[in-house]
Amino acid sequence: MNFASDNTCGAAPEMIEALRIANGGAVPSYGEDGLSARLKAELARLFEHDVAVYPVITGTAANALALSTLVPPHGAIFCHREAHIATDECGAPELFTQGATLVTLAGLHGKISPDALEQATSRFVRGSVHHAQPAAASITQVSEMGTCYRHDEVRAIAEIARRHGMKLHLDGARLANAIAFLGCTPAEATWKAGVDTVSFGMSKNGALAAEAVVFFHPEEVRDFEFRRKRFGHLISKMRFVAAQLLCALENDRWLHWARSANARARLLAGILRDIADVEVVHPVDANLVFATLPESLILKLRSAGAKFYDWSPPERGRRLVRFVTSFATSQSEIEQLRAACA
Amino acid sequence: MNFASDNTCGAAPEMIEALRIANGGAVPSYGEDGLSARLKAELARLFEHDVAVYPVITGTAANALALSTLVPPHGAIFCHREAHIATDECGAPELFTQGATLVTLAGLHGKISPDALEQATSRFVRGSVHHAQPAAASITQVSEMGTCYRHDEVRAIAEIARRHGMKLHLDGARLANAIAFLGCTPAEATWKAGVDTVSFGMSKNGALAAEAVVFFHPEEVRDFEFRRKRFGHLISKMRFVAAQLLCALENDRWLHWARSANARARLLAGILRDIADVEVVHPVDANLVFATLPESLILKLRSAGAKFYDWSPPERGRRLVRFVTSFATSQSEIEQLRAACA
Amino acid sequence: MNFASDNTCGAAPEMIEALRIANGGAVPSYGEDGLSARLKAELARLFEHDVAVYPVITGTAANALALSTLVPPHGAIFCHREAHIATDECGAPELFTQGATLVTLAGLHGKISPDALEQATSRFVRGSVHHAQPAAASITQVSEMGTCYRHDEVRAIAEIARRHGMKLHLDGARLANAIAFLGCTPAEATWKAGVDTVSFGMSKNGALAAEAVVFFHPEEVRDFEFRRKRFGHLISKMRFVAAQLLCALENDRWLHWARSANARARLLAGILRDIADVEVVHPVDANLVFATLPESLILKLRSAGAKFYDWSPPERGRRLVRFVTSFATSQSEIEQLRAACA
Amino acid sequence: MNFASDNTCGAAPEMIEALRIANGGAVPSYGEDGLSARLKAELARLFEHDVAVYPVITGTAANALALSTLVPPHGAIFCHREAHIATDECGAPELFTQGATLVTLAGLHGKISPDALEQATSRFVRGSVHHAQPAAASITQVSEMGTCYRHDEVRAIAEIARRHGMKLHLDGARLANAIAFLGCTPAEATWKAGVDTVSFGMSKNGALAAEAVVFFHPEEVRDFEFRRKRFGHLISKMRFVAAQLLCALENDRWLHWARSANARARLLAGILRDIADVEVVHPVDANLVFATLPESLILKLRSAGAKFYDWSPPERGRRLVRFVTSFATSQSEIEQLRAACA
């Protein structure tokens, strides 16, 4: 019953097998190998668009490298105040960009609204050297609160970004879960809705450690490859990162895994909702469940071996907690939780 | 016949098996897992010293993170002019340190001499804000030219470093090959000779992608963990990096692999030395062979399928080239080369 | 009738005379001169405390150098969302600190409240490398809205800062105006209320270009001098910056100038308050007046030659504007404004 | 007898007068004033070329801002190993550029040779992310050894720079002295010889603190203004920096001052050359004299009140020292030195 995060599980067994197969013989290093080439072709096919693809091994690296390529040092980046880049990367975006300004926005259920974005950008005087210059909006899909932006929401944000000369970045650490929920194509979830660049994550969805920065507009790649090298993220035996991403895409495994995780989360949310004293506080679009539980229940669940994170300090005997499911969450874990709740 | 680099081969099959075994069940992420704890204990045992251990996945990250922890932004780092940190990391040390000064020294066969270090440090006025302040020396073991520092050479450099208040960093991307050649213990190769911090590499020696920064003095760790996170190098499923390093250490595999690579390089050098028109230009201490070959021979070898790097432009019909062997280089590859030379 | 800013006026004539006097003969450069030594002594006397004093020539440099000395790259800095460091320095604090996180707080009339600070710091988990670590609070005195923190307000903020291991920085671009208003000593306005480090500004109050970073705790100076040099702020003929600051302190000129500016602002606010359709929106503690005016009045004033900044877009025929007075604002300018309002 | 540096003297009295005149009335801040506009026009006239002009107040800021605008973070900058940017700015170029690589070249009498530049650039593989990419050459005119590049020398360097896609930066902290020596026009000394961007210094030549970055190609200005602001170098009362530069240009004062300094240096060098045991080691093109003196003579001169810098540790009873003259060096100071030498 480990619901602490979708990175506490290991990798899918298929991943290990993919590494074993990729391991035969000598190939050029630093991404000049055949698997890396195949990955680029597969992602172009998947996204139905020309893409530039750069594998890395952490989401923080993917986000910070992508943003520092899209945004000048004097740029401003707009994101939700709970966005991973604002709260969980310890200043990596500011570091990689040589000091760009992160502007954090409030917004219901972890999503920024077009209005909030429009209003926030208006505070920055264009062309004034005293003010950071609006340069990018970054949205997280699935959001940190477990919700998904709908296409029209993304399009509205993209439209404002365009109007203000900003790029739209999508932190897709859980993009698979969003696509599984939305029932759309990867193209619809990204460039067709106006997204320019994606941090395409697989580390939370079956891989050992594999992400890719995907650019839909080659002219925006600029000096990305130099940045990746200089920040220490150019892996010599790159075939092993490509192999993981290819393994996930093969037979749509990534979406099967995400659908499984989402389904488990829905079940888990249902169990919680059936308890009188529990409130599920955000829509459960994907694989994250946020709920306020009485301390007694929290204690009971933990005594039964359930792992999950506190998300707030206790208040009047209750507390907000977070449950995360993953591709590896089993039906029996859900049933154990149900039993523990009883 | 791939002698291009020791990163063009794959990983040792034992590595894949180690990943498979490490893959069972849920464990805490970000290095709080049992394998990461075991790695620290194993390295303490191996080095016969308390250590702080931080796994990362590239040598550039290991070096730049280590140096930026040891050196303030106004510091100067002294290294050989052919050192990896000076020539092959595209400015990563300067980036990570917020602009420290790299001072490059000439030196025979890729090694800096104590005298050159002493003389170079004397140019920087202590306490003057106009001058970078000597803060670290960095040596590479095996050096980029394939040679190994002897203990007394390291000790002499360490002594100068100490006298000038500098730390001694060792880029150990090929430390296994050096220890295999020197026939010493890891302790003798490092802290017993005065080394403070090691970039302990395994990516060139059997691993998929695994390095560790090893500090012998805990007080020098300072904000390393924040740096690793902020530069995007804190991997969530850290057990998989620890598993690779543990696999290498188990049964001294890392030294067996290194001995094999070194032995193949000696054979290869012997083959070249037997050819009248070829000169092996540096001592072949480890797994790198530098030699000047006539263009006709270069052409012949490449036609036969041998891969190796040019190391200089052609000059009077000859050219400096580099051959690298690895744990994966087979006896038959060496025999193929011998045949191709004939 | 120039109320655009307190930096559109020139310098006090005494300043030019001070430069003329300082100009005789050869003296050591880079702050080793006698005037720089006298400045340190004068500021120690003024603040009734040992001080480390470092002159620079812009407020942005003073703030960013001070903060980057107090705060590590993984630190978080808490300030009002309208603070100069957050809105008018184009990311300089993030740049100088190598990417520290700026956390902006709402707060009435440009001042942060102790409660808001307490609450904001609670969101950052101590010791977690995923989270920026609370490292400094920065308050602006006079605030950007023209209000002054009272001693107990500063003390309450300082107390929270201390409790959380944070330093308290004071952006004193208009500290003279605050001290003139509060009727307190410089010591009471700063270290006696718990302030650790001050950006002591004079450029807005009589000088050509002169600020000083004043540390009350020498151990916090750390590598400030190297930072000042490396960011290009170590002036060779430093005596000319020291001369300006000494000129201001001599005979308490800086306070006379500030009192004059404050008095003119009070008059100006009084004129505006007497107009039915005008609302002065913040207390006028010092030399800044914020008021909403009908567009017709704005037009009338500008036609009469008055200069002042718009502070918001127009809304229902009204607009927020800002008037600033300085040491150089004359009684006749105020009378001209009164006439223009009529 | 202060020959320590050309920044130990004060400013020319005309400078103080110019500040006094500039001080009347209110004008827009941050360089939007009339004097700043006039400065741009004057420099365009002086250089016979369209220019973009950005005043700053230190040479380190001018150089580091210029270079960080011309060079990407992954760029390499080539300069003499004794260049100010390499030895006296404590890593400012590396800091401002976010870690670009400084490549230092040996070269006779403080000047780099075209051959050395050509050879050094050839070590960097174009397009390889492992290697810094040649991006700028920086020459110092007058060099740190007091010598001047001749036009054909600059042109040859510029030609190599162009061929390799590099910009040519000129550190003109003492450009006036060079032009006075060469007897050429400012245009001939700069863009006509292939220079792209100049750090145009006046702080060592009559000003209190005034430099300007001068771009001859507007498209290379890019985000310079944002950089200047973010590094804290945008002065609010900019008129006072413009006033200093205009004062220097008026009636060619800057060249008169430089000619006077150069003439004094030639006299000084003549006095030294007449002493049997003294060797003047570099051509005295401008206002710097480097000579080896017996320790006894050094002691005698210092006892007589002469100030000058040691430039080497003592060796066999002799030592290299540096004498600097300035616009303020008087004939009588020279005569005092002559007397002291006798």
JSON list of C-alpha atoms in Angstrom, two decimals, chain D residues 50-115:
[
{"chain": "D", "resi": 50, "resn": "ASP", "atom": "CA", "xyz": [26.71, 54.99, -36.22]},
{"chain": "D", "resi": 51, "resn": "VAL", "atom": "CA", "xyz": [27.14, 53.85, -32.66]},
{"chain": "D", "resi": 52, "resn": "ALA", "atom": "CA", "xyz": [25.10, 52.48, -29.81]},
{"chain": "D", "resi": 53, "resn": "VAL", "atom": "CA", "xyz": [26.49, 53.95, -26.59]},
{"chain": "D", "resi": 54, "resn": "TYR", "atom": "CA", "xyz": [25.97, 52.71, -23.03]},
{"chain": "D", "resi": 55, "resn": "PRO", "atom": "CA", "xyz": [27.71, 54.56, -20.19]},
{"chain": "D", "resi": 56, "resn": "VAL", "atom": "CA", "xyz": [28.78, 52.61, -17.10]},
{"chain": "D", "resi": 57, "resn": "ILE", "atom": "CA", "xyz": [31.13, 53.47, -14.26]},
{"chain": "D", "resi": 58, "resn": "THR", "atom": "CA", "xyz": [33.82, 50.80, -14.14]},
{"chain": "D", "resi": 59, "resn": "GLY", "atom": "CA", "xyz": [36.04, 49.16, -16.70]},
{"chain": "D", "resi": 60, "resn": "THR", "atom": "CA", "xyz": [35.23, 45.72, -15.35]},
{"chain": "D", "resi": 61, "resn": "ALA", "atom": "CA", "xyz": [31.53, 46.38, -15.92]},
{"chain": "D", "resi": 62, "resn": "ALA", "atom": "CA", "xyz": [32.19, 47.69, -19.43]},
{"chain": "D", "resi": 63, "resn": "ASN", "atom": "CA", "xyz": [34.25, 44.67, -20.41]},
{"chain": "D", "resi": 64, "resn": "ALA", "atom": "CA", "xyz": [32.04, 42.06, -18.79]},
{"chain": "D", "resi": 65, "resn": "LEU", "atom": "CA", "xyz": [28.81, 43.56, -20.11]},
{"chain": "D", "resi": 66, "resn": "ALA", "atom": "CA", "xyz": [30.26, 43.91, -23.60]},
{"chain": "D", "resi": 67, "resn": "LEU", "atom": "CA", "xyz": [31.62, 40.37, -23.69]},
{"chain": "D", "resi": 68, "resn": "SER", "atom": "CA", "xyz": [28.50, 38.78, -22.24]},
{"chain": "D", "resi": 69, "resn": "THR", "atom": "CA", "xyz": [26.48, 40.48, -24.96]},
{"chain": "D", "resi": 70, "resn": "LEU", "atom": "CA", "xyz": [28.80, 39.32, -27.75]},
{"chain": "D", "resi": 71, "resn": "VAL", "atom": "CA", "xyz": [29.39, 35.78, -26.49]},
{"chain": "D", "resi": 72, "resn": "PRO", "atom": "CA", "xyz": [26.97, 32.96, -25.60]},
{"chain": "D", "resi": 73, "resn": "PRO", "atom": "CA", "xyz": [27.45, 30.97, -22.37]},
{"chain": "D", "resi": 74, "resn": "HIS", "atom": "CA", "xyz": [29.02, 28.19, -24.41]},
{"chain": "D", "resi": 75, "resn": "GLY", "atom": "CA", "xyz": [31.41, 30.58, -26.14]},
{"chain": "D", "resi": 76, "resn": "ALA", "atom": "CA", "xyz": [35.17, 30.90, -25.86]},
{"chain": "D", "resi": 77, "resn": "ILE", "atom": "CA", "xyz": [36.91, 34.27, -25.53]},
{"chain": "D", "resi": 78, "resn": "PHE", "atom": "CA", "xyz": [40.54, 34.57, -26.62]},
{"chain": "D", "resi": 79, "resn": "CYS", "atom": "CA", "xyz": [42.80, 37.13, -25.01]},
{"chain": "D", "resi": 80, "resn": "HIS", "atom": "CA", "xyz": [46.35, 37.72, -23.87]},
{"chain": "D", "resi": 81, "resn": "ARG", "atom": "CA", "xyz": [47.30, 35.89, -20.70]},
{"chain": "D", "resi": 82, "resn": "GLU", "atom": "CA", "xyz": [48.07, 39.25, -19.08]},
{"chain": "D", "resi": 83, "resn": "ALA", "atom": "CA", "xyz": [44.82, 40.87, -20.24]},
{"chain": "D", "resi": 84, "resn": "HIS", "atom": "CA", "xyz": [42.88, 42.75, -17.59]},
{"chain": "D", "resi": 85, "resn": "ILE", "atom": "CA", "xyz": [39.87, 40.51, -18.21]},
{"chain": "D", "resi": 86, "resn": "ALA", "atom": "CA", "xyz": [42.03, 37.46, -17.49]},
{"chain": "D", "resi": 87, "resn": "THR", "atom": "CA", "xyz": [44.05, 38.67, -14.52]},
{"chain": "D", "resi": 88, "resn": "ASP", "atom": "CA", "xyz": [42.41, 41.64, -12.80]},
{"chain": "D", "resi": 89, "resn": "GLU", "atom": "CA", "xyz": [38.66, 41.18, -12.89]},
{"chain": "D", "resi": 90, "resn": "CYS", "atom": "CA", "xyz": [38.40, 38.18, -10.57]},
{"chain": "D", "resi": 91, "resn": "GLY", "atom": "CA", "xyz": [36.33, 36.13, -13.00]},
{"chain": "D", "resi": 92, "resn": "ALA", "atom": "CA", "xyz": [33.84, 38.85, -13.98]},
{"chain": "D", "resi": 93, "resn": "PRO", "atom": "CA", "xyz": [33.76, 37.77, -17.66]},
{"chain": "D", "resi": 94, "resn": "GLU", "atom": "CA", "xyz": [33.05, 34.17, -16.67]},
{"chain": "D", "resi": 95, "resn": "LEU", "atom": "CA", "xyz": [30.37, 35.39, -14.25]},
{"chain": "D", "resi": 96, "resn": "PHE", "atom": "CA", "xyz": [28.58, 37.77, -16.62]},
{"chain": "D", "resi": 97, "resn": "THR", "atom": "CA", "xyz": [28.62, 35.29, -19.51]},
{"chain": "D", "resi": 98, "resn": "GLN", "atom": "CA", "xyz": [27.19, 32.47, -17.35]},
{"chain": "D", "resi": 99, "resn": "GLY", "atom": "CA", "xyz": [30.40, 30.54, -17.64]},
{"chain": "D", "resi": 100, "resn": "ALA", "atom": "CA", "xyz": [32.03, 31.21, -20.98]},
{"chain": "D", "resi": 101, "resn": "THR", "atom": "CA", "xyz": [35.59, 29.94, -21.36]},
{"chain": "D", "resi": 102, "resn": "LEU", "atom": "CA", "xyz": [38.53, 32.35, -21.28]},
{"chain": "D", "resi": 103, "resn": "VAL", "atom": "CA", "xyz": [41.41, 31.13, -23.42]},
{"chain": "D", "resi": 104, "resn": "THR", "atom": "CA", "xyz": [44.61, 32.97, -22.61]},
{"chain": "D", "resi": 105, "resn": "LEU", "atom": "CA", "xyz": [47.44, 33.32, -25.09]},
{"chain": "D", "resi": 106, "resn": "ALA", "atom": "CA", "xyz": [51.09, 34.12, -24.60]},
{"chain": "D", "resi": 107, "resn": "GLY", "atom": "CA", "xyz": [52.42, 36.98, -26.73]},
{"chain": "D", "resi": 108, "resn": "LEU", "atom": "CA", "xyz": [55.34, 39.36, -26.78]},
{"chain": "D", "resi": 109, "resn": "HIS", "atom": "CA", "xyz": [55.04, 42.64, -24.86]},
{"chain": "D", "resi": 110, "resn": "GLY", "atom": "CA", "xyz": [51.44, 42.05, -23.88]},
{"chain": "D", "resi": 111, "resn": "LYS", "atom": "CA", "xyz": [50.04, 41.67, -27.38]},
{"chain": "D", "resi": 112, "resn": "ILE", "atom": "CA", "xyz": [48.50, 38.57, -28.92]},
{"chain": "D", "resi": 113, "resn": "SER", "atom": "CA", "xyz": [49.74, 37.57, -32.33]},
{"chain": "D", "resi": 114, "resn": "PRO", "atom": "CA", "xyz": [47.48, 36.57, -35.21]},
{"chain": "D", "resi": 115, "resn": "ASP", "atom": "CA", "xyz": [49.27, 33.22, -35.39]}
]
